[in-house]
Short mmCIF file of N, CA and C in Angstrom, two decimals:
data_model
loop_
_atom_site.label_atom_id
_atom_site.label_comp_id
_atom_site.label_asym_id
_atom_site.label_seq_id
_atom_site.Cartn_x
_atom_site.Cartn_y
_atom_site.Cartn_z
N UNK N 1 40.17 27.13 0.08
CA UNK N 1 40.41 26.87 1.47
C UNK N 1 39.21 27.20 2.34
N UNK N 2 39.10 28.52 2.03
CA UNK N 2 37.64 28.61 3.04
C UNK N 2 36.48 27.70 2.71
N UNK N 3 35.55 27.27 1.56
CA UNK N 3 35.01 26.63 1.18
C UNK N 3 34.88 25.32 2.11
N UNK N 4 36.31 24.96 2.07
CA UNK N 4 36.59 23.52 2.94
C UNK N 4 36.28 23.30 4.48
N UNK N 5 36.79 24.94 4.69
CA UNK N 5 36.36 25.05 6.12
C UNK N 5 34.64 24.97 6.37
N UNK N 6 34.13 25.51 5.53
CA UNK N 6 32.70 25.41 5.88
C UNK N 6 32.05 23.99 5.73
N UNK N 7 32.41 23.00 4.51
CA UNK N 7 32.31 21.79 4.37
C UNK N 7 32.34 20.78 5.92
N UNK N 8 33.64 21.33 6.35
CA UNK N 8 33.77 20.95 7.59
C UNK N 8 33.27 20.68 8.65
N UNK N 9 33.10 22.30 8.58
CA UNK N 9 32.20 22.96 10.05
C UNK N 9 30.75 21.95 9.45
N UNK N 10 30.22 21.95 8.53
CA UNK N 10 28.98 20.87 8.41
C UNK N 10 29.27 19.68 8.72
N UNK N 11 30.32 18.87 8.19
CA UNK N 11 30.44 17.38 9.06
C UNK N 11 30.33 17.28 10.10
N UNK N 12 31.07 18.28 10.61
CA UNK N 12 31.35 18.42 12.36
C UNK N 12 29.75 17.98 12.95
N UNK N 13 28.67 19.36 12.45
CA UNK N 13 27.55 19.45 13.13
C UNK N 13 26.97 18.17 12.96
N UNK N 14 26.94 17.69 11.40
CA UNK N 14 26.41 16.67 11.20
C UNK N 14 26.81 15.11 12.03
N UNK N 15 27.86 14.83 12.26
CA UNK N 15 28.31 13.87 13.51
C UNK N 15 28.09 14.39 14.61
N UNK N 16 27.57 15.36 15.21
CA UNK N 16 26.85 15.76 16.18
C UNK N 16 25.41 15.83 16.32
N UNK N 17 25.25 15.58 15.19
CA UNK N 17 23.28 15.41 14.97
C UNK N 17 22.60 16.77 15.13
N UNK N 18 23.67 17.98 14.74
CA UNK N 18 23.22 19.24 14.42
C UNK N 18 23.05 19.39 12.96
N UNK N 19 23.12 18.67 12.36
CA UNK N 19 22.64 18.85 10.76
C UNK N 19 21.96 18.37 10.39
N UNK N 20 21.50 18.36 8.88
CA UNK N 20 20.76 17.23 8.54
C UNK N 20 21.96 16.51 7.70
N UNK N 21 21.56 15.04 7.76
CA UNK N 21 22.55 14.05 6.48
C UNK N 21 22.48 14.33 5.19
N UNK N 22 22.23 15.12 4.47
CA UNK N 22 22.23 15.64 3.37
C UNK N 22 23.75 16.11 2.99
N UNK N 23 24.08 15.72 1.63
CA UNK N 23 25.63 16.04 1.17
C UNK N 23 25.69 16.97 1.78
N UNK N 24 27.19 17.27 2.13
CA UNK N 24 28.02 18.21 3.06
C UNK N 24 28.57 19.34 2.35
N UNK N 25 28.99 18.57 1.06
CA UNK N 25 29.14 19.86 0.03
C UNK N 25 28.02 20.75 -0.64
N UNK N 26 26.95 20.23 -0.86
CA UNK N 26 25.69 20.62 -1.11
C UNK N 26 25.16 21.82 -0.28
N UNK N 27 25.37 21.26 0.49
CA UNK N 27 25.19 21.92 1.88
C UNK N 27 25.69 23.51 2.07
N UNK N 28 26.83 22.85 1.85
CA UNK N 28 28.14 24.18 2.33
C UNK N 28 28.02 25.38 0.93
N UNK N 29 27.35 24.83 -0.18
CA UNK N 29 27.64 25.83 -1.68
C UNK N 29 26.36 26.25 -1.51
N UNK N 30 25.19 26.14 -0.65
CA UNK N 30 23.82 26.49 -0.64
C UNK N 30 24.19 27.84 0.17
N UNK N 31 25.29 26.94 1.54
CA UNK N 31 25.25 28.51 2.49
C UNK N 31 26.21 29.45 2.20
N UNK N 32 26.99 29.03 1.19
CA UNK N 32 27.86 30.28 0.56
C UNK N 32 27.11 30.94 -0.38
N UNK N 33 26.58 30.23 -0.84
CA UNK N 33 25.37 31.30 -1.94
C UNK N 33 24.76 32.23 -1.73
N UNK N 34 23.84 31.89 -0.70
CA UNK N 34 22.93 32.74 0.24
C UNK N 34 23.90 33.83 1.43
N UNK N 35 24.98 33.37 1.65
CA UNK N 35 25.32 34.48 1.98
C UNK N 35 26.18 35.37 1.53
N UNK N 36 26.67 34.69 -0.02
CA UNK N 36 27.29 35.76 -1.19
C UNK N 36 26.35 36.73 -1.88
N UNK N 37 25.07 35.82 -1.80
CA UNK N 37 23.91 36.88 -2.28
C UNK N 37 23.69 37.89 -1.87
N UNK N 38 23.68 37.73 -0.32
CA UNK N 38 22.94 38.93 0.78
C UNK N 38 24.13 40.17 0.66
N UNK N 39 25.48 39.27 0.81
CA UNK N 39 26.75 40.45 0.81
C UNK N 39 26.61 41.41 -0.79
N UNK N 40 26.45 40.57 -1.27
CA UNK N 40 26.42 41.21 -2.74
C UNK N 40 25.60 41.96 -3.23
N UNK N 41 24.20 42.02 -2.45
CA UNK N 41 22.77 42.86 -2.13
C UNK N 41 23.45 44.68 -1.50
N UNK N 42 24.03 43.63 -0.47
CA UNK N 42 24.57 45.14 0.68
C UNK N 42 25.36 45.73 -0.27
N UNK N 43 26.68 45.28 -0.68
CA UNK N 43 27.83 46.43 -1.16
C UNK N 43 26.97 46.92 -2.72
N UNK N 44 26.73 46.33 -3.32
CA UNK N 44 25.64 46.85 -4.27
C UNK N 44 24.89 48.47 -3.62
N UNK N 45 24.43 48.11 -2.85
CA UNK N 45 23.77 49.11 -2.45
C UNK N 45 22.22 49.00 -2.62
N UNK N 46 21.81 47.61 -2.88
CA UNK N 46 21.04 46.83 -3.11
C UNK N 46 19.31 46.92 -1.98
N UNK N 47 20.19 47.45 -0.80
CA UNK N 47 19.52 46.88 0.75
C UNK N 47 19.30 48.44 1.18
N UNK N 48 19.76 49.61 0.33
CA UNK N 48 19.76 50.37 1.02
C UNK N 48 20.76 50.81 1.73
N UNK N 49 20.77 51.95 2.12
CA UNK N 49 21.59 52.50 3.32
C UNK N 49 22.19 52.60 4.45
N UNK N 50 20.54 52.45 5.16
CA UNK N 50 20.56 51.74 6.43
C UNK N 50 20.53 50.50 6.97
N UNK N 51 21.92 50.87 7.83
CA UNK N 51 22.74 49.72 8.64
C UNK N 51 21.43 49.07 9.08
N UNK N 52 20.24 49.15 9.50
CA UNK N 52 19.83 48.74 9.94
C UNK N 52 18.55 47.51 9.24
N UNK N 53 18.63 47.94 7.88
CA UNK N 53 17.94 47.13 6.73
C UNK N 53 18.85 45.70 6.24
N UNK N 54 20.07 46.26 6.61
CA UNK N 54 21.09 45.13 6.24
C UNK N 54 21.39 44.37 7.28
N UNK N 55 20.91 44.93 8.55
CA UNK N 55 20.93 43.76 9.49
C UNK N 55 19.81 43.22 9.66
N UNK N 56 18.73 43.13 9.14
CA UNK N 56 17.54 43.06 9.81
C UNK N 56 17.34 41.09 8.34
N UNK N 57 18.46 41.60 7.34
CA UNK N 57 17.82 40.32 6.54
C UNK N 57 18.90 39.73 6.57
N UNK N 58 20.66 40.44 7.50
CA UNK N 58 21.28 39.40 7.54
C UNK N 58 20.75 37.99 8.29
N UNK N 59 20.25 39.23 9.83
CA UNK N 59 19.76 37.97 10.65
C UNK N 59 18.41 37.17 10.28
N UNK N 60 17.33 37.70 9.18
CA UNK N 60 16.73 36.72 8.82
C UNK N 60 17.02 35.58 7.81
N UNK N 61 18.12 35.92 7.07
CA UNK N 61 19.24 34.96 6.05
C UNK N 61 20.14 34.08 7.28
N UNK N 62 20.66 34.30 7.99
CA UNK N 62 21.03 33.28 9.32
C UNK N 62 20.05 32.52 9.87
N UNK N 63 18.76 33.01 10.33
CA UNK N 63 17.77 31.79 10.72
C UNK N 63 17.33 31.45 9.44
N UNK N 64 16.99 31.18 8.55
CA UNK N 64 16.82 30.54 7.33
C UNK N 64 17.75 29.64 7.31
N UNK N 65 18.90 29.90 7.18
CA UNK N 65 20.21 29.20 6.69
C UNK N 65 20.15 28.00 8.00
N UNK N 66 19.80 28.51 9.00
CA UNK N 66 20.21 27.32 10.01
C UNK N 66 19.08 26.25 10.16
N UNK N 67 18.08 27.31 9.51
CA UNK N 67 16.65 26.30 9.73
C UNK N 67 16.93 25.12 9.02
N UNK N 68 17.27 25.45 7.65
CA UNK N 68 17.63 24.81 6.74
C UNK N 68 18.48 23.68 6.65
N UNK N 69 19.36 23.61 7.28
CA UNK N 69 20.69 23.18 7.71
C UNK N 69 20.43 22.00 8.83
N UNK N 70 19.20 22.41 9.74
CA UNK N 70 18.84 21.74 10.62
C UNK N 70 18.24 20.45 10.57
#
């Protein structure tokens, strides 16, 4: 279910000319990856400790992801 939702949320952008036309599912399993990775970095314990290391590559894993996407 969630999966689908994100599929979605990409058509959406993409009929808005916020995406690129590139498969939608493609798309959507790239940005679940990358951000199963990063989560999976953090609870690991992967990133460190500080809250502040784990925010610093969430938000560079979000502009990536959108660059990307774009």
């Amino acid at each position: 279910g969630a999966f689908q939702v994100l599929v979605d949320a990409i058509v959406a952008l993409q009929e808005h000319r916020q995406a690129r036309r590139d498969d939608p599912r493609q798309m959507a399993m790239f940005v679940w990856a990358t951000t199963h990775g990063v989560a999976m970095l953090a609870i690991d314990g992967r990133l460190g400790r500080e809250a502040s290391a784990i925010e610093s590559l969430t938000r560079y894993m979000t502009e990536r992801v959108l660059a990307a996407i774009a």
